[in-house]
PDB file of C-alpha atoms and ligand atoms in Angstrom:
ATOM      1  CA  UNK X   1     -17.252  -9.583 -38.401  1.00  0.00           C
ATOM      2  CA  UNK X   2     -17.755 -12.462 -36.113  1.00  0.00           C
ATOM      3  CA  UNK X   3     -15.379 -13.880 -34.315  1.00  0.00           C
ATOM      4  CA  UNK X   4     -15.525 -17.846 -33.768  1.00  0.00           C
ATOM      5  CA  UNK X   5     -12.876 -18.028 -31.546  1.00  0.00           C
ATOM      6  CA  UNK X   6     -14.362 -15.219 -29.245  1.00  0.00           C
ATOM      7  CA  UNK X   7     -17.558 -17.298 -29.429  1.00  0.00           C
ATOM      8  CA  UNK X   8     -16.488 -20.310 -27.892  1.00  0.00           C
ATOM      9  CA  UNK X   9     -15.807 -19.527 -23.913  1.00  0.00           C
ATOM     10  CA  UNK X  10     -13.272 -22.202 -22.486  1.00  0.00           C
ATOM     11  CA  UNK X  11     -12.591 -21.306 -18.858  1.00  0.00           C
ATOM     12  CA  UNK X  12     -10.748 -23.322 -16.854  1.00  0.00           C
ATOM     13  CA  UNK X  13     -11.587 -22.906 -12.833  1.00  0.00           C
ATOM     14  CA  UNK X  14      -9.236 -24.476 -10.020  1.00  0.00           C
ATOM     15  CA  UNK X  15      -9.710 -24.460  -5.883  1.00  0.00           C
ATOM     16  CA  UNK X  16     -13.156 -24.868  -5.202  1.00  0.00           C
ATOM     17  CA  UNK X  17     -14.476 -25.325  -8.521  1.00  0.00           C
ATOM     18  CA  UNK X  18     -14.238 -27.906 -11.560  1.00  0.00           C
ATOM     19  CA  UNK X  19     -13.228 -27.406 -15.161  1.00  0.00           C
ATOM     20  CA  UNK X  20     -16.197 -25.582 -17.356  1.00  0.00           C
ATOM     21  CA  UNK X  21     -16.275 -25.027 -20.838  1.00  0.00           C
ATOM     22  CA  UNK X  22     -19.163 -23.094 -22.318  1.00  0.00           C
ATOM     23  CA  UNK X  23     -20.002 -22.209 -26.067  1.00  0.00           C
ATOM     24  CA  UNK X  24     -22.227 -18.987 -26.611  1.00  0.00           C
ATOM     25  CA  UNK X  25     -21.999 -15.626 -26.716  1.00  0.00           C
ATOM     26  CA  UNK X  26     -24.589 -15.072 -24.272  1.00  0.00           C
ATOM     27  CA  UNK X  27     -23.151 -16.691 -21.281  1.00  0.00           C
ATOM     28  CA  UNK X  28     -19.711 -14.790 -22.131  1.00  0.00           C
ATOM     29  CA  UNK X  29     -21.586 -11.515 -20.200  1.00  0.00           C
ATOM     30  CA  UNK X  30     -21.636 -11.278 -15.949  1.00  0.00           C
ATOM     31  CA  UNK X  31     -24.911 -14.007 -16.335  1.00  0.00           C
ATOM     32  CA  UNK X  32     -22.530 -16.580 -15.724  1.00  0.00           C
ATOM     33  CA  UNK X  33     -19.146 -14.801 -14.237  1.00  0.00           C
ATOM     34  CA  UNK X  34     -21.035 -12.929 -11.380  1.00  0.00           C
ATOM     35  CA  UNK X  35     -21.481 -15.880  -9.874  1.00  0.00           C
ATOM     36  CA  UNK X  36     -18.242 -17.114  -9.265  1.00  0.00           C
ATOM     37  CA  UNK X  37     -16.197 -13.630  -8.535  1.00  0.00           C
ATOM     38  CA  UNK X  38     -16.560 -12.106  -5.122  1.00  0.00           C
ATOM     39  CA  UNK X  39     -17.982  -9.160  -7.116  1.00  0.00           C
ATOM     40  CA  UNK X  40     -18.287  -8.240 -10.925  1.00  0.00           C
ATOM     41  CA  UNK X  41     -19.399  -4.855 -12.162  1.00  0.00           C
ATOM     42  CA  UNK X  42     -21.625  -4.518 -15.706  1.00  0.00           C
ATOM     43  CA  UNK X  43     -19.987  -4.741 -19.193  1.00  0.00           C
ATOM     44  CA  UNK X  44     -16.888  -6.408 -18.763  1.00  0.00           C
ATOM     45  CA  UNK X  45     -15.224  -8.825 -20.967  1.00  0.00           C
ATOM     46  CA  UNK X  46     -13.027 -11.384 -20.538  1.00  0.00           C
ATOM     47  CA  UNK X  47     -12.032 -13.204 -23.749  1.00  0.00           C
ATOM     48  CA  UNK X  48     -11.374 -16.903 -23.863  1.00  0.00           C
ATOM     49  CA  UNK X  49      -9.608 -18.609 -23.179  1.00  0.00           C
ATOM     50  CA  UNK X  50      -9.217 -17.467 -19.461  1.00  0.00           C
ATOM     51  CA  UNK X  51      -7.780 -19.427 -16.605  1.00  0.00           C
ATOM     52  CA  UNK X  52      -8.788 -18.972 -13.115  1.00  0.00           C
ATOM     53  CA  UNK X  53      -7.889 -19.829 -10.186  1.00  0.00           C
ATOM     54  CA  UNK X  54      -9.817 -19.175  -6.826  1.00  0.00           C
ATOM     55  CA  UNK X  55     -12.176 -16.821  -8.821  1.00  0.00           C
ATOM     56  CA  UNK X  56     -14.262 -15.762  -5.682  1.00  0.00           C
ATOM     57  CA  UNK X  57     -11.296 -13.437  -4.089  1.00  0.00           C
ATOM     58  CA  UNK X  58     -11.738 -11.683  -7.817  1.00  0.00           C
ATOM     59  CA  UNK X  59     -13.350  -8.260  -8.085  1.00  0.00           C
ATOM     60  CA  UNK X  60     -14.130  -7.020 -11.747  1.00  0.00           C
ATOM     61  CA  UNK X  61     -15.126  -3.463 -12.138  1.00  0.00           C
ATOM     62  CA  UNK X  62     -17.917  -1.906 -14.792  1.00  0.00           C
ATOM     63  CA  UNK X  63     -16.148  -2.057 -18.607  1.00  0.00           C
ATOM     64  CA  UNK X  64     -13.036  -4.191 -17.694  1.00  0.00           C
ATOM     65  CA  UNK X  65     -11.657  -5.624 -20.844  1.00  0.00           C
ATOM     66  CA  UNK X  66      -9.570  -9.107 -20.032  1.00  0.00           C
ATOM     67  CA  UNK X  67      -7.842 -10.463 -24.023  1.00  0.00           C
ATOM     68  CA  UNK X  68      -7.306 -13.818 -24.281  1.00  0.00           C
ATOM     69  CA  UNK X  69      -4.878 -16.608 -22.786  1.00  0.00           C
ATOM     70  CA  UNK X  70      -5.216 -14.352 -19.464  1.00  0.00           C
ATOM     71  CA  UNK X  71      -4.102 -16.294 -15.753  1.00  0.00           C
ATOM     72  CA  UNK X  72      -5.883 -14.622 -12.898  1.00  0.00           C
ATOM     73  CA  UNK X  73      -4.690 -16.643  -9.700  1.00  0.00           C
ATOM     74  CA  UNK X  74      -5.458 -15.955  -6.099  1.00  0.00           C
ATOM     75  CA  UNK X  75      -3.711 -18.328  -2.932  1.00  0.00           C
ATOM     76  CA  UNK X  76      -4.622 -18.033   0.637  1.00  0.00           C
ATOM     77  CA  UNK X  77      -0.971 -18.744   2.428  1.00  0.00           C
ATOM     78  CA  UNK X  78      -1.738 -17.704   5.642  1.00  0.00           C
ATOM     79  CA  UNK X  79      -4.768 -15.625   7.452  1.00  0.00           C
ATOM     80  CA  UNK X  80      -4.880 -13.083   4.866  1.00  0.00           C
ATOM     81  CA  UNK X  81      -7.636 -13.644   2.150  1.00  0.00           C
ATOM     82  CA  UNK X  82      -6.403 -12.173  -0.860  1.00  0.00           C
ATOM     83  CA  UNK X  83      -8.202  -9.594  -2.697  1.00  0.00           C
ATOM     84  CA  UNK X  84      -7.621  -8.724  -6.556  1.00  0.00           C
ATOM     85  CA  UNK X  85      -9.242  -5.764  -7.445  1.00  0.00           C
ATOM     86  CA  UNK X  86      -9.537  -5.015 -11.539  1.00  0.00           C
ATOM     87  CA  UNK X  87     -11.201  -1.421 -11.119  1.00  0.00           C
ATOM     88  CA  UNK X  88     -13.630   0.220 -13.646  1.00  0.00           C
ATOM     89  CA  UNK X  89     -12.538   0.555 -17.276  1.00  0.00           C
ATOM     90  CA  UNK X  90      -9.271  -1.371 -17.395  1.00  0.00           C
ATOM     91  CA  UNK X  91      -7.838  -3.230 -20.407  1.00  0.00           C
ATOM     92  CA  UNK X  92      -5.269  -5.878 -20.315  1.00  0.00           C
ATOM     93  CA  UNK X  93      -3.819  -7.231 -23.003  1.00  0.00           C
ATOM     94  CA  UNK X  94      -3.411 -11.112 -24.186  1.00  0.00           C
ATOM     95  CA  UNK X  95      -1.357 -13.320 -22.141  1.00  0.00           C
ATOM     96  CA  UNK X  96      -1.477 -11.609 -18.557  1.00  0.00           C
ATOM     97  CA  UNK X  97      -0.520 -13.558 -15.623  1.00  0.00           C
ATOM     98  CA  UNK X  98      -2.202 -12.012 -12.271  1.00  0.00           C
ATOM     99  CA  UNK X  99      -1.614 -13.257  -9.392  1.00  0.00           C
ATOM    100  CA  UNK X 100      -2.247 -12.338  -5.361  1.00  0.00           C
ATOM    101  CA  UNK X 101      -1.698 -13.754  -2.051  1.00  0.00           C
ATOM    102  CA  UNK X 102      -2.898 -10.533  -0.450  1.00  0.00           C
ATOM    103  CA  UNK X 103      -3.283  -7.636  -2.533  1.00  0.00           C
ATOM    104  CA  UNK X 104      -3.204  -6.519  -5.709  1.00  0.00           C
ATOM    105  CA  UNK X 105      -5.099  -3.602  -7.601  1.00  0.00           C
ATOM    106  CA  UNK X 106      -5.419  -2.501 -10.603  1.00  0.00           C
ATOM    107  CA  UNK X 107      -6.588   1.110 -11.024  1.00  0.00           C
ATOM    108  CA  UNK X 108      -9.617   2.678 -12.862  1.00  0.00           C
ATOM    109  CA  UNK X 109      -8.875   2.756 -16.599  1.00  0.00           C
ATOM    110  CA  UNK X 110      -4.978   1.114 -16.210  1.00  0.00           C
ATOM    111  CA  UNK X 111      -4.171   0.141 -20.280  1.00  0.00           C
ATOM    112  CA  UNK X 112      -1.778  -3.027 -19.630  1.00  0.00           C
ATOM    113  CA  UNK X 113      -0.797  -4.391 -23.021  1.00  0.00           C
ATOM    114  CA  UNK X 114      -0.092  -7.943 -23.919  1.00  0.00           C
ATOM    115  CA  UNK X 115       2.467 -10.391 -21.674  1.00  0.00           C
ATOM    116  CA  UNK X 116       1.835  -8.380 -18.304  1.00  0.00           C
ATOM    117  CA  UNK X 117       2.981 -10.342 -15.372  1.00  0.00           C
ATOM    118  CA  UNK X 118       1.929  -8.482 -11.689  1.00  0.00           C
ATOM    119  CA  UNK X 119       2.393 -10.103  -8.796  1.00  0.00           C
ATOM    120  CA  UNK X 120       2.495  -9.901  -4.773  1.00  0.00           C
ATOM    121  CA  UNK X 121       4.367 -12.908  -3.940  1.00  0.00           C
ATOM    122  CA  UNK X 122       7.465 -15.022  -4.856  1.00  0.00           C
ATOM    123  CA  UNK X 123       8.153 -18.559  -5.015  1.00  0.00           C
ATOM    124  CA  UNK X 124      10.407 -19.262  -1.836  1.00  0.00           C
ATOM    125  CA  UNK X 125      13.352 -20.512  -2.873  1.00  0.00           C
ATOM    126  CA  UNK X 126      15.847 -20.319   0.197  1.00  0.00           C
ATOM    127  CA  UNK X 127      16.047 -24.281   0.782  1.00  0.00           C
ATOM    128  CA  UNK X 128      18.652 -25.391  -1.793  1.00  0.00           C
ATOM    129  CA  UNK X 129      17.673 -29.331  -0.741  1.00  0.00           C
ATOM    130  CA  UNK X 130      13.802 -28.765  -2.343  1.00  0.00           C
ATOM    131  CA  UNK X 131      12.956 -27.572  -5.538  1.00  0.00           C
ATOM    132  CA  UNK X 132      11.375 -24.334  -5.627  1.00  0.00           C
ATOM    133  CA  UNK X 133       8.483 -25.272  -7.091  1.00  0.00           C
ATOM    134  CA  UNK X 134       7.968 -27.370  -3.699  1.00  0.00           C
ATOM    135  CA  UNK X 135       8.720 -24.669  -1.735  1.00  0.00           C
ATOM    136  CA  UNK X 136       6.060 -22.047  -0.328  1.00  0.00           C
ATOM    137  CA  UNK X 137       4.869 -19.195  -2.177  1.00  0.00           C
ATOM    138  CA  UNK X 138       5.585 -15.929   0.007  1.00  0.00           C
ATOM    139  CA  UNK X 139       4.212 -12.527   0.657  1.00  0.00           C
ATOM    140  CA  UNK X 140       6.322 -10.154  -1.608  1.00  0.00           C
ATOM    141  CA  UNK X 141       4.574  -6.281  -0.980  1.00  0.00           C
ATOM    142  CA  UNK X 142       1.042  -4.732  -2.126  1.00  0.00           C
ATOM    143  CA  UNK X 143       0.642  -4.305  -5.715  1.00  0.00           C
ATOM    144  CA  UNK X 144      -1.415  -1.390  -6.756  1.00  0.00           C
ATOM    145  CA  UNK X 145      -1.592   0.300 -10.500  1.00  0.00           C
ATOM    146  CA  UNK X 146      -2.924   4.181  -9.938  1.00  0.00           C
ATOM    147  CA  UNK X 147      -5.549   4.841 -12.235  1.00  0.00           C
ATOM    148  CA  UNK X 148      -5.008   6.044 -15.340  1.00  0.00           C
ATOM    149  CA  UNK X 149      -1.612   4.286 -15.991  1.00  0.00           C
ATOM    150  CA  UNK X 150      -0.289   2.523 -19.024  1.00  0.00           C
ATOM    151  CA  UNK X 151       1.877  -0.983 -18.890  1.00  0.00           C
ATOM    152  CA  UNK X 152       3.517  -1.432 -21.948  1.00  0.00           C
ATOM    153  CA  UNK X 153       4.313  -4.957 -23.257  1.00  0.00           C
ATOM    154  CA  UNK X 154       5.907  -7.656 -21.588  1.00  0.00           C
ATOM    155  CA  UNK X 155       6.166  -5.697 -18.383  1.00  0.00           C
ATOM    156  CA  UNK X 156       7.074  -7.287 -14.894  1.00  0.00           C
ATOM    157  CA  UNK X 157       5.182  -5.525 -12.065  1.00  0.00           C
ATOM    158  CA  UNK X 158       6.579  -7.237  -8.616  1.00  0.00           C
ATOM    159  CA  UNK X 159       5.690  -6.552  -5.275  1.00  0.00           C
ATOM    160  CA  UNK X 160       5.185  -2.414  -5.848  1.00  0.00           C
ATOM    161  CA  UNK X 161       3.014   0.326  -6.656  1.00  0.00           C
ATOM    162  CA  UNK X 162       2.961   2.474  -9.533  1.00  0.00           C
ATOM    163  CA  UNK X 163       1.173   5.966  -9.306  1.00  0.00           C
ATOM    164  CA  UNK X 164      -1.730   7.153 -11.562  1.00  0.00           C
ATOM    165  CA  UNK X 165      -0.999   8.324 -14.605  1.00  0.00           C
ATOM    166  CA  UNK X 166       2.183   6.850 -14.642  1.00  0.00           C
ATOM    167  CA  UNK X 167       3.344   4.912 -18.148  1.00  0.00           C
ATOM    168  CA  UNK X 168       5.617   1.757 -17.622  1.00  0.00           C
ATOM    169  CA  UNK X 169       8.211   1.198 -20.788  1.00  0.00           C
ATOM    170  CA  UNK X 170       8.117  -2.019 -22.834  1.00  0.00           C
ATOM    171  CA  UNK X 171       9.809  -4.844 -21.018  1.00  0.00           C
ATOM    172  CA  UNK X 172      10.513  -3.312 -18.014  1.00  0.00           C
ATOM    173  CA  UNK X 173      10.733  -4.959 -14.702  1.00  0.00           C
ATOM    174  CA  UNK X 174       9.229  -2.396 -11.656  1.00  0.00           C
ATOM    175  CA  UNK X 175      10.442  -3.915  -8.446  1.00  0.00           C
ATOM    176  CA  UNK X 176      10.117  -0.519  -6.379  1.00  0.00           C
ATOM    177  CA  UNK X 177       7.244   2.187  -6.347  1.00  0.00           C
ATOM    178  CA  UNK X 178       7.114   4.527  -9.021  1.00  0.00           C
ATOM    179  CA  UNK X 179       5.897   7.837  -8.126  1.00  0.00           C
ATOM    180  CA  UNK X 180       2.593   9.275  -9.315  1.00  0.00           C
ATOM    181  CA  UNK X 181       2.895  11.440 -13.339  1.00  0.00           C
ATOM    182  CA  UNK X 182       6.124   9.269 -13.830  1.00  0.00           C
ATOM    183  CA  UNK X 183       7.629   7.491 -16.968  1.00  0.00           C
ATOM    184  CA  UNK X 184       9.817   3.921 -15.761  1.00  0.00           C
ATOM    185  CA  UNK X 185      11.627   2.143 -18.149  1.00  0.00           C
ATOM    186  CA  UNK X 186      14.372  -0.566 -17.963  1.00  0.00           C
ATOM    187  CA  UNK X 187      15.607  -3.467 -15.890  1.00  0.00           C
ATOM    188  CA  UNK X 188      14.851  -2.365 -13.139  1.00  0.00           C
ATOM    189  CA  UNK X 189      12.386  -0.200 -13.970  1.00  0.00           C
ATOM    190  CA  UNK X 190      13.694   3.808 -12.600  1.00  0.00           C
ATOM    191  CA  UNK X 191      12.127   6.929 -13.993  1.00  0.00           C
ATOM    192  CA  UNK X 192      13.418   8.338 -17.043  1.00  0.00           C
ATOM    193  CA  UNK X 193      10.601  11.064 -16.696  1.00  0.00           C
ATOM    194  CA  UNK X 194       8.527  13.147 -14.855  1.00  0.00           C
ATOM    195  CA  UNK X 195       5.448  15.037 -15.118  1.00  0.00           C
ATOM    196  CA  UNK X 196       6.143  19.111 -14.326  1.00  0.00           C
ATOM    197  CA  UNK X 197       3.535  20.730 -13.024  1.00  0.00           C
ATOM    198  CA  UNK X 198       4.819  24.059 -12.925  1.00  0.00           C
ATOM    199  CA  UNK X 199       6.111  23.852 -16.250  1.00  0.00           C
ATOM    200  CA  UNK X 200       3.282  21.874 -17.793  1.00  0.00           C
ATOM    201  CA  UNK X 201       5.327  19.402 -19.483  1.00  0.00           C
ATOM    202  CA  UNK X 202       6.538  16.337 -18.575  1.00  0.00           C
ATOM    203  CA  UNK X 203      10.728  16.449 -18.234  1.00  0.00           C
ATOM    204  CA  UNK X 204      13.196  13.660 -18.887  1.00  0.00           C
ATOM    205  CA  UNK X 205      15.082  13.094 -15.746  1.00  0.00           C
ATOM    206  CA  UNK X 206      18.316  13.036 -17.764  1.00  0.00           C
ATOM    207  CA  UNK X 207      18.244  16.788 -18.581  1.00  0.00           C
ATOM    208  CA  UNK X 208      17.404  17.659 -14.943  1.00  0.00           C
ATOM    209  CA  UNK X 209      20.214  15.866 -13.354  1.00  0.00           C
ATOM    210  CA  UNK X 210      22.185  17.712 -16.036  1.00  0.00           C
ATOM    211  CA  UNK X 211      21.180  20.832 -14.792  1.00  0.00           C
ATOM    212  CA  UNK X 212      21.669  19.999 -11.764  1.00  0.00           C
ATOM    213  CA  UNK X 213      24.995  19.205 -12.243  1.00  0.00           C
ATOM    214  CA  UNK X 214      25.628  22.428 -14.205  1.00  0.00           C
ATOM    215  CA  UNK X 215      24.475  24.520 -11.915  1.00  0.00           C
ATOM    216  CA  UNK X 216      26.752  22.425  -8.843  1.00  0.00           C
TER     217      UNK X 216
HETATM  218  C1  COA Q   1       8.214   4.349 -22.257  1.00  0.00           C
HETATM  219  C2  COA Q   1       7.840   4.993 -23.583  1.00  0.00           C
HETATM  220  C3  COA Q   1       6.366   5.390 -23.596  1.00  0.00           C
HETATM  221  C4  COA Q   1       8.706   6.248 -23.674  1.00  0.00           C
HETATM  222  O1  COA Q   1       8.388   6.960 -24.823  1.00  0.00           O
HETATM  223  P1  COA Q   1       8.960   8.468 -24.999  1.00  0.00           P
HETATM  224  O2  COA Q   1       8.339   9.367 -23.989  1.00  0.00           O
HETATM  225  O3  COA Q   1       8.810   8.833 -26.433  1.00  0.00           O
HETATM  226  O4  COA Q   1      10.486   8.286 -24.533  1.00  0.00           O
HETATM  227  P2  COA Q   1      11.832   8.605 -25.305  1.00  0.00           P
HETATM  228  O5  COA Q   1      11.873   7.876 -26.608  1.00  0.00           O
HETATM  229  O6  COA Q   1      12.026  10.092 -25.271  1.00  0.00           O
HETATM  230  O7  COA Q   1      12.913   7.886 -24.358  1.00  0.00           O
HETATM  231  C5  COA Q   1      13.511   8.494 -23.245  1.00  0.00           C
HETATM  232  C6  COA Q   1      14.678   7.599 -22.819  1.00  0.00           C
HETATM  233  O8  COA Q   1      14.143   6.385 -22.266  1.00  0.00           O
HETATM  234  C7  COA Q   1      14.633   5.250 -22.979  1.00  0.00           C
HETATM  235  N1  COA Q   1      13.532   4.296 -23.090  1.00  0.00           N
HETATM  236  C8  COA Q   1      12.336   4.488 -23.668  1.00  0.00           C
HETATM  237  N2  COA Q   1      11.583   3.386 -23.550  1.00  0.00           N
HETATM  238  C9  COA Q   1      12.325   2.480 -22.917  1.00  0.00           C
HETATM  239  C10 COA Q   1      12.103   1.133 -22.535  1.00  0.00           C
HETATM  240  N3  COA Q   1      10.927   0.531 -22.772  1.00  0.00           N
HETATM  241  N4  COA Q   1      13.065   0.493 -21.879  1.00  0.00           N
HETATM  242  C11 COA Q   1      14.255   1.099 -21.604  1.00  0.00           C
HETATM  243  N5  COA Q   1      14.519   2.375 -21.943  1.00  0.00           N
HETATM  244  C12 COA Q   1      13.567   3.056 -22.604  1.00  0.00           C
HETATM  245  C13 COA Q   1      15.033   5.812 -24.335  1.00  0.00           C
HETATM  246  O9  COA Q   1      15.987   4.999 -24.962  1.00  0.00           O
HETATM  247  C14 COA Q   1      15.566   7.171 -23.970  1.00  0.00           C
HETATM  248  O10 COA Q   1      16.874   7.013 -23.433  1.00  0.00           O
HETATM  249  P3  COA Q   1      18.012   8.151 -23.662  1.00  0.00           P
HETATM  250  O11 COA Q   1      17.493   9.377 -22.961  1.00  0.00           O
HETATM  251  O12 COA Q   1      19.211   7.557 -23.015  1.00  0.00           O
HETATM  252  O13 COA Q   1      18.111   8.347 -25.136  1.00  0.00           O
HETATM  253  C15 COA Q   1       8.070   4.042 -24.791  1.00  0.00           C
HETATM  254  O14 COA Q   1       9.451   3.934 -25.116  1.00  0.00           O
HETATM  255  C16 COA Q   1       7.521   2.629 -24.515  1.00  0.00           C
HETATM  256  O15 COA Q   1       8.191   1.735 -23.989  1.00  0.00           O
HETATM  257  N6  COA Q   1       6.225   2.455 -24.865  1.00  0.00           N
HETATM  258  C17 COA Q   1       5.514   1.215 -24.602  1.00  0.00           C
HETATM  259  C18 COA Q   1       5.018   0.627 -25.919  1.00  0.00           C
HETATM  260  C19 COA Q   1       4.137  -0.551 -25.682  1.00  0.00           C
HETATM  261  O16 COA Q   1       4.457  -1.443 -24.922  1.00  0.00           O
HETATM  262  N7  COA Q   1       3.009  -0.551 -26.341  1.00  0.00           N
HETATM  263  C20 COA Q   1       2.035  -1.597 -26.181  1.00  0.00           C
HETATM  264  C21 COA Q   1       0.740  -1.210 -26.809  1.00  0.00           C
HETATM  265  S1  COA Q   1      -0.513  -0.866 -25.580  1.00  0.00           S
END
C-alpha cells in the first residue's frame, strides 16, 4: 500500500545549507542525499521528515534505514571535524536524535528502536550566571555502537561505547562502555548479562555473583 506521508520528503538542512522540501519518491533515493553527505552508500532510506544539520560530516552506509522525525546534528567546536558514521545495514527507529562534535559510530547492522538519543557532547553548564543553552557545547567521549547490537526504546547512549552484539534494555541510560556479548539495562545502564562462551549461553550476572558468593 502506498504511503502518502512517506511520499512527501520534507528535510530541513541548517549550517551551510537552506531549508528544502521535496515531493517524490524518486528523489527520496542517494540522487539527491549523496550530494550533501560527506559519503552515502546505495539503498538507504531515510524517511521524512528528517532534520539535518551540517549534513556533509554525515556518512551513510549501503541499506541504512533512518524512520521518521529523525535529528542528525554535527558541530565543529574546536579543530576537530566531526565525523558520524551510520555503517552498513543499520535501522533506527522514529524520533532519534544524533548528534557529534567529534565522533560517533554506529556499527554494521546496529537495530536502534524508536526515541534513541546518542551523543558525544554535553551542553556546558558550569556558569550558573548564563543559561545553559548559551553556554558551549563540550566534548563528552567517542561514541561507538559495535556491530550487530540492539538499542531498545527510548535509550540514552552518552559519551561511551557499547560492544558488538551487545543489546541495550528499554529506557536505559549507558554513560560507561559496555563490554562486547553484553546485556545493559537500567539507569545507569550496568550489565545484567553476559554472553558465555565456554558455556554457550549467555548468563545473568545475578546468578554469577551468587555463585560467587557461595563459593566465598
Ligand atoms: C533487555 C531485554 C532484552 C532483556 O530481556 P531478557 O533477556 O528476557 O531479560 P530478563 O527478563 O531475564 O531480565 C533480566 C533482569 O534484567 C531486568 N531488566 C530487563 N530489562 C530491563 C530494562 N529495560 N531496564 C531495567 N531492567 C531490566 C529484569 O527485570 C531482570 O531483573 P531481575 O533479575 O532482578 O529479575 C529486555 O528487557 C528489553 O529491554 N528489551 C528491549 C525492548 C525494546 O525496546 N524493543 C524495541 C523494539 S526494536
Amino acid at each position: 500500500m502506498s504511503n502518502k506521508f512517506n511520499d512527501f520528503m520534507h528535510l530541513t538542512f541548517h549550517g551551510k545549507l537552506r531549508v528544502i522540501t521535496l515531493q517524490g519518491q524518486l528523489l527520496k533515493t542517494f540522487i539527491l542525499y549523496k550530494g550533501f553527505f560527506k559519503k552515502a552508500g546505495k539503498n538507504f532510506r531515510l524517511n521524512s521528515p528528517l532534520r539535518l544539520y551540517n549534513p556533509h560530516n554525515i556518512t551513510i552506509g549501503n541499506d541504512v534505514t533512518i524512520n521518521h522525525l529523525g535529528w542528525l546534528l554535527t558541530l565543529q567546536i574546536d579543530s576537530n571535524i566531526p565525523e558520524l558514521v551510520i555503517d552498513d545495514g543499520a535501522a533506527i527507529g522514529n524520533f532519534c536524535h544524533i548528534t557529534c562534535v567529534k565522533k560517533v559510530y554506529i556499527g554494521k547492522n546496529v537495530l536502534a528502536a524508536d526515541r534513541i538519543y546518542i551523543s558525544d557532547n554535553l551542553h556546558g553548564y558550569e556558569d550558573i550566571t548564563t543559561p545553559i543553552a548559551k553556554q558551549k557545547v563540550k566534548f563528552k567521549g567517542e561514541v561507538s555502537i559495535g556491530e550487530n547490537s540492539w538499542i531498545g526504546e527510548n535509550v540514552s547512549i552518552i559519551g561511551c561505547k557499547v560492544g558488538r552484539h551487545c543489546v541495550i534494555g528499554a529506557n536505559s541510560v549507558v554513560t560507561k562502555d559496555i563490554p562486547d556479548y553484553s546485556i545493559a539495562a537500567g539507569i545507569p545502564a550496568k550489565v545484567i548479562k553476559r554472553y558465555d562462551i565456554q558455556a554457550g549461553k549467555w548468563v545473568s550476572v545475578k546468578s554469577e555473583k551468587g555463585k560467587e558468593g557461595i563459593e566465598a
